Tab-separated table of C-alpha atoms in Angstrom:
chain	number	residue	atom	x	y	z
A	27	MET	CA	55.425	180.189	129.771
A	28	LEU	CA	57.166	180.397	133.150
A	29	ASN	CA	58.032	184.046	132.530
A	30	ARG	CA	54.386	184.783	131.634
A	31	ILE	CA	53.251	183.175	134.887
A	32	ARG	CA	55.765	185.216	136.874
A	33	THR	CA	54.650	188.393	135.142
A	34	LEU	CA	50.998	187.586	135.860
A	35	ILE	CA	51.827	187.011	139.522
A	36	ARG	CA	53.537	190.408	139.682
A	37	LEU	CA	50.499	192.013	138.070
A	38	LEU	CA	48.099	190.351	140.474
A	39	GLN	CA	50.219	191.632	143.346
A	40	ARG	CA	49.592	195.141	142.015
A	41	LEU	CA	45.866	194.863	141.330
A	42	ASP	CA	45.322	198.524	142.164
A	43	SER	CA	47.239	199.459	139.017
A	44	LEU	CA	45.040	197.362	136.740
A	45	PRO	CA	42.177	199.088	134.935
A	46	LEU	CA	38.753	198.001	136.174
A	47	ALA	CA	40.309	196.055	139.046
A	48	GLY	CA	37.582	194.770	141.339
A	49	LYS	CA	34.776	195.945	139.060
A	50	VAL	CA	34.757	193.707	135.977
A	51	ALA	CA	31.111	193.960	135.006
A	52	ASP	CA	30.691	192.318	131.613
A	53	ALA	CA	32.464	190.657	128.693
A	54	THR	CA	33.618	194.030	127.342
A	55	ASP	CA	35.269	194.961	130.614
A	56	LEU	CA	36.816	191.524	130.856
A	57	GLN	CA	38.265	191.867	127.361
A	58	LYS	CA	39.790	195.220	128.305
A	59	LEU	CA	41.413	193.561	131.295
A	60	VAL	CA	42.751	190.722	129.129
A	61	ASN	CA	44.097	193.249	126.606
A	62	PHE	CA	45.853	195.123	129.378
A	63	VAL	CA	47.471	191.941	130.723
A	64	ASP	CA	48.585	190.970	127.194
A	65	PHE	CA	50.074	194.451	126.792
A	66	LYS	CA	52.000	193.979	130.038
A	67	PHE	CA	53.337	190.629	128.805
A	68	ALA	CA	54.515	192.283	125.584
A	69	GLU	CA	56.036	195.146	127.572
A	70	SER	CA	57.872	192.659	129.769
A	71	ARG	CA	59.264	190.849	126.714
A	72	LYS	CA	60.392	194.172	125.287
A	73	PHE	CA	62.278	195.052	128.459
A	74	GLU	CA	63.815	191.589	128.591
A	75	GLU	CA	65.066	192.021	125.037
A	76	LEU	CA	66.520	195.427	125.868
A	77	ALA	CA	68.270	193.868	128.863
A	78	ARG	CA	69.744	191.160	126.635
A	79	ILE	CA	70.979	193.779	124.153
A	80	ALA	CA	72.542	195.810	126.971
A	81	ASP	CA	74.223	192.709	128.369
A	82	ARG	CA	75.685	191.761	124.960
A	83	SER	CA	76.881	195.320	124.358
A	84	GLY	CA	78.402	195.581	127.829
A	85	LYS	CA	80.165	192.264	127.413
A	86	ALA	CA	81.669	193.411	124.096
A	87	VAL	CA	82.941	196.602	125.755
A	88	ARG	CA	84.394	194.684	128.702
A	89	GLU	CA	86.186	192.347	126.320
A	90	LEU	CA	87.509	195.307	124.314
A	91	LEU	CA	88.827	196.975	127.472
A	92	GLY	CA	90.357	193.727	128.675
A	93	HIS	CA	88.465	193.088	131.905
A	94	GLU	CA	85.642	190.756	130.852
A	95	SER	CA	87.471	187.749	132.296
A	96	LEU	CA	89.593	189.669	134.805
A	97	ALA	CA	89.850	187.693	138.022
A	98	ILE	CA	89.531	189.892	141.098
A	99	THR	CA	90.285	189.015	144.687
A	100	VAL	CA	89.705	190.930	147.895
A	101	GLN	CA	92.187	190.616	150.725
A	102	SER	CA	90.750	191.807	154.016
A	103	GLN	CA	91.824	191.750	157.636
A	104	LYS	CA	88.130	191.421	158.493
A	105	PRO	CA	86.095	189.713	155.735
A	106	VAL	CA	82.762	190.330	157.515
A	107	ALA	CA	81.772	193.228	159.785
A	108	VAL	CA	80.599	190.816	162.467
A	109	ASP	CA	80.290	193.504	165.162
A	110	SER	CA	78.351	195.950	162.961
A	111	LEU	CA	74.723	196.529	163.920
A	112	ASP	CA	73.842	196.311	160.230
A	113	HIS	CA	75.125	192.731	160.246
A	114	ILE	CA	73.786	191.761	163.672
A	115	HIS	CA	70.382	193.282	162.901
A	116	PRO	CA	70.193	193.200	159.073
A	117	TRP	CA	67.852	195.725	157.549
A	118	GLY	CA	69.139	197.577	154.504
A	119	THR	CA	71.579	194.797	153.724
A	120	LYS	CA	68.709	192.312	153.350
A	121	GLN	CA	66.412	194.423	151.191
A	122	ASP	CA	68.201	197.262	149.365
A	123	ASN	CA	69.277	196.889	145.750
A	124	SER	CA	69.400	200.490	144.573
A	125	LYS	CA	70.048	201.586	141.004
A	126	ASN	CA	69.247	204.569	138.787
A	127	LEU	CA	70.311	204.581	135.143
A	128	LYS	CA	70.045	208.384	135.111
A	129	PHE	CA	73.070	208.485	137.412
A	130	ASN	CA	74.943	206.038	135.194
A	131	LEU	CA	74.307	208.190	132.138
A	132	LYS	CA	75.535	211.292	133.942
A	133	ILE	CA	78.704	209.479	134.982
A	134	LEU	CA	79.325	208.157	131.467
A	135	GLU	CA	78.885	211.658	130.043
A	136	TRP	CA	81.540	212.902	132.453
A	137	LEU	CA	84.061	210.071	132.833
A	138	PRO	CA	85.195	208.160	129.724
A	139	LEU	CA	84.173	204.518	129.852
A	140	ALA	CA	87.672	203.466	128.773
A	141	ARG	CA	89.092	204.603	132.125
A	142	LEU	CA	86.010	204.241	134.325
A	143	GLN	CA	86.560	201.834	137.221
A	144	VAL	CA	83.877	201.873	139.892
A	145	LEU	CA	83.931	200.762	143.535
A	146	ASP	CA	80.681	200.841	145.515
A	147	ILE	CA	81.200	200.579	149.279
A	148	GLY	CA	78.184	199.299	151.192
A	149	CYS	CA	76.737	197.825	147.998
A	150	SER	CA	73.962	195.774	149.651
A	151	GLY	CA	72.265	193.819	146.823
A	152	GLY	CA	74.711	195.103	144.202
A	153	GLY	CA	72.134	196.729	141.906
A	154	PHE	CA	74.250	199.759	141.049
A	155	VAL	CA	77.330	197.586	140.504
A	156	ARG	CA	75.346	195.316	138.158
A	157	THR	CA	74.133	198.230	136.009
A	158	MET	CA	77.645	199.651	135.674
A	159	HIS	CA	78.976	196.175	134.894
A	160	ASP	CA	76.314	195.758	132.210
A	161	ALA	CA	77.331	199.108	130.725
A	162	GLY	CA	80.861	197.772	130.202
A	163	ALA	CA	82.664	199.337	133.161
A	164	LEU	CA	84.889	197.511	135.602
A	165	ALA	CA	82.618	197.665	138.649
A	166	VAL	CA	83.173	196.109	142.074
A	167	GLY	CA	81.003	196.122	145.184
A	168	ILE	CA	82.017	195.763	148.844
A	169	GLU	CA	79.469	194.893	151.536
A	170	GLY	CA	80.133	194.506	155.245
A	171	SER	CA	77.499	191.847	155.896
A	172	ASP	CA	77.414	188.422	154.276
A	173	TYR	CA	73.606	188.272	154.448
A	174	SER	CA	73.115	188.677	150.686
A	175	ARG	CA	76.132	186.575	149.729
A	176	ILE	CA	74.961	183.564	151.724
A	177	ARG	CA	71.500	183.770	150.164
A	178	ALA	CA	72.684	184.726	146.661
A	179	ARG	CA	70.227	187.590	147.018
A	180	ALA	CA	69.710	190.126	144.248
A	181	GLU	CA	72.861	190.535	142.125
A	182	TRP	CA	74.980	188.277	144.354
A	183	GLY	CA	73.402	185.508	142.316
A	184	THR	CA	74.264	187.098	138.944
A	185	ILE	CA	77.708	188.707	139.309
A	186	PRO	CA	79.315	187.001	142.335
A	187	HIS	CA	82.739	187.591	140.769
A	188	ARG	CA	82.275	191.358	141.235
A	189	LEU	CA	80.665	191.485	144.703
A	190	PHE	CA	82.681	190.834	147.867
A	191	THR	CA	82.381	191.116	151.624
A	192	ALA	CA	84.799	193.155	153.714
A	193	ASP	CA	84.577	195.354	156.782
A	194	ALA	CA	85.248	198.864	155.457
A	195	THR	CA	86.674	199.924	158.828
A	196	ALA	CA	89.504	197.378	158.526
A	197	PRO	CA	92.255	197.404	155.886
A	198	PHE	CA	91.297	195.632	152.680
A	199	SER	CA	92.782	195.445	149.207
A	200	ILE	CA	91.135	194.785	145.845
A	201	GLU	CA	93.601	193.104	143.530
A	202	LYS	CA	94.028	191.446	140.181
A	203	SER	CA	95.123	187.820	140.152
A	204	THR	CA	98.683	189.106	139.680
A	205	GLY	CA	98.521	190.836	143.065
A	206	GLU	CA	98.360	194.315	141.513
A	207	ARG	CA	96.024	196.573	143.472
A	208	ILE	CA	93.156	198.060	141.474
A	209	LEU	CA	92.629	201.817	141.717
A	210	PHE	CA	89.195	203.265	141.015
A	211	THR	CA	88.297	206.494	139.242
A	212	LEU	CA	84.893	206.551	140.965
A	213	ILE	CA	84.096	205.384	144.497
A	214	THR	CA	80.508	205.597	145.700
A	215	ALA	CA	78.815	205.087	149.067
A	216	TRP	CA	75.033	205.395	149.228
A	217	GLU	CA	73.548	205.917	152.706
A	218	PHE	CA	76.552	204.111	154.150
A	219	ILE	CA	78.936	206.457	155.919
A	220	GLU	CA	76.491	207.431	158.706
A	221	HIS	CA	76.325	203.728	159.666
A	222	ILE	CA	79.974	203.907	160.806
A	223	GLU	CA	80.933	204.717	164.384
A	224	GLU	CA	82.522	208.168	164.574
A	225	ASP	CA	85.831	206.839	165.902
A	226	ARG	CA	86.097	204.469	162.875
A	227	LEU	CA	85.437	207.030	160.137
A	228	ALA	CA	89.158	207.660	159.618
A	229	ASP	CA	89.639	203.950	158.874
A	230	VAL	CA	86.970	204.067	156.155
A	231	PHE	CA	88.489	207.149	154.559
A	232	ASN	CA	91.913	205.505	154.670
A	233	ASN	CA	90.485	202.606	152.659
A	234	ILE	CA	88.908	205.054	150.219
A	235	ASP	CA	92.216	206.889	149.826
A	236	ARG	CA	94.093	203.631	149.205
A	237	HIS	CA	91.718	202.602	146.417
A	238	LEU	CA	91.139	205.967	144.731
A	239	ALA	CA	93.003	206.740	141.517
A	240	ARG	CA	94.711	210.105	141.079
A	241	ASN	CA	92.054	212.780	140.448
A	242	GLY	CA	89.435	210.163	141.239
A	243	VAL	CA	85.970	211.113	142.516
A	244	VAL	CA	84.084	209.995	145.616
A	245	VAL	CA	80.303	210.381	145.531
A	246	MET	CA	78.255	209.628	148.615
A	247	SER	CA	74.857	210.315	150.105
A	248	VAL	CA	74.637	211.030	153.829
A	249	SER	CA	71.681	210.931	156.186
A	250	PRO	CA	71.875	213.361	159.123
A	251	ILE	CA	69.007	211.829	161.121
A	252	ASP	CA	68.472	208.698	163.189
A	253	ASP	CA	67.302	205.446	161.632
A	254	ILE	CA	65.712	203.417	164.404
A	255	VAL	CA	64.621	199.884	163.536
A	256	ASP	CA	63.231	197.631	166.263
A	257	GLY	CA	64.537	200.056	168.872
A	258	ILE	CA	68.081	200.105	167.438
A	259	ASN	CA	69.602	203.206	165.849
A	260	LEU	CA	71.438	201.917	162.772
A	261	HIS	CA	72.892	205.390	162.105
A	262	ARG	CA	75.941	205.637	164.321
A	263	THR	CA	77.310	209.038	163.268
A	264	VAL	CA	74.380	211.430	163.058
A	265	LYS	CA	75.786	214.833	162.130
A	266	PRO	CA	74.754	217.843	160.014
A	267	TYR	CA	76.131	218.850	156.615
A	268	ASP	CA	78.741	221.322	157.922
A	269	TRP	CA	80.115	218.742	160.354
A	270	TRP	CA	80.677	216.282	157.516
A	271	LEU	CA	82.461	218.928	155.438
A	272	THR	CA	84.864	219.556	158.316
A	273	ALA	CA	85.359	215.833	158.904
A	274	CYS	CA	86.075	215.136	155.231
A	275	LYS	CA	88.622	217.952	155.212
A	276	ALA	CA	90.304	216.462	158.275
A	277	PHE	CA	90.535	213.141	156.432
A	278	GLY	CA	92.181	214.834	153.436
A	279	PHE	CA	89.164	215.295	151.141
A	280	VAL	CA	87.374	218.369	149.822
A	281	HIS	CA	83.787	218.725	148.668
A	282	HIS	CA	82.816	220.283	145.319
A	283	PRO	CA	79.312	221.741	145.744
A	284	HIS	CA	79.012	222.809	142.087
A	285	ALA	CA	79.377	219.172	141.038
A	286	VAL	CA	76.295	218.281	143.090
A	287	THR	CA	74.139	220.426	140.820
A	288	TYR	CA	75.215	218.310	137.847
A	289	PHE	CA	73.368	215.311	139.293
A	290	SER	CA	70.481	217.066	141.039
A	291	PRO	CA	67.666	216.641	141.632
A	292	ASP	CA	66.931	213.073	140.537
A	293	HIS	CA	70.144	211.824	138.917
A	294	TRP	CA	71.269	210.039	142.065
A	295	ILE	CA	71.212	206.369	142.958
A	296	ARG	CA	68.922	206.816	145.964
A	297	PHE	CA	67.211	210.129	145.328
A	298	GLU	CA	63.767	208.651	146.103
A	299	GLU	CA	64.754	206.339	148.940
A	300	ASN	CA	66.919	208.689	150.974
A	301	ALA	CA	65.783	209.565	154.444
A	302	ALA	CA	64.461	213.076	154.930
A	303	GLN	CA	67.178	215.753	154.905
A	304	SER	CA	69.776	213.498	153.263
A	305	PHE	CA	72.418	215.278	151.187
A	306	HIS	CA	75.156	214.372	148.710
A	307	LEU	CA	78.898	214.963	148.711
A	308	VAL	CA	81.209	214.928	145.677
A	309	LEU	CA	84.764	214.633	146.973
A	310	THR	CA	88.334	214.530	145.752
A	311	ARG	CA	91.567	214.376	147.666
A	312	ALA	CA	92.661	217.846	148.763
A	313	GLN	CA	95.660	217.719	146.430
A	314	ASP	CA	93.664	216.403	143.468
A	315	SER	CA	91.158	218.068	141.194
A	316	LEU	CA	87.943	216.968	139.557
A	317	PRO	CA	88.510	215.113	136.279
A	318	ASP	CA	88.460	217.229	133.148
A	319	GLY	CA	85.071	217.468	131.523
A	320	LEU	CA	81.878	219.135	132.549
A	321	PHE	CA	83.073	221.191	135.476
């Protein structure tokens, strides 16, 4: 019953999407509205069942691969980015929870699940991490602000053992309980890197390099325009595409433009939410190559 009430509340909050909203004229119209609401309840139950199936399947895969109960710790010289504007003036970190199963499917078609280990830097609400976790992958999220952790917001309330705070501009290490550092075959950063001061970018890329497996892939979206909220520009390194290519090369990474077409146009985590002119980079270390597969 509680779930039905919650669903009804969500529907009432979106009255514009209901047929006949605001113009129920007679018993026939009212019955149509009731039928529509009942359909939405059934649809909600269907999605809930699919979510339960996905969770059971993902758990079985995680158990098979040996990381269902894997204890993970994060050692960081700076557990919270206390001097970051995104922490001082929380915006994205208090509302974003991006996910797109189309991206997940593309990744799983390319990188075998048995060796897929995912690190999302700047994970905000942890939505992407949760979907990869549910698919059976070892997925970990790092967020600079503790805003969501303190409030158990979004997925911080569902998978707290896979979401951690750490300042990405300071050295950190993601380890098993044995002290062994975990290396990731895929590292992502969605609308994150432009939030870093230019003179701290090398520190972020050093952390990426330390956590990236051999022939691992880095996928990130980058906004080249300002993001001013309450008079504060949250984007600290506002540069064009070519500048970022040169910077990545200086940090020891190369971009693979042909890999971008594999995900385009809408198989990205934030393809709808990106600021105007945002672009994507698919990187490997200069001495590495893209994993075998589609490319």
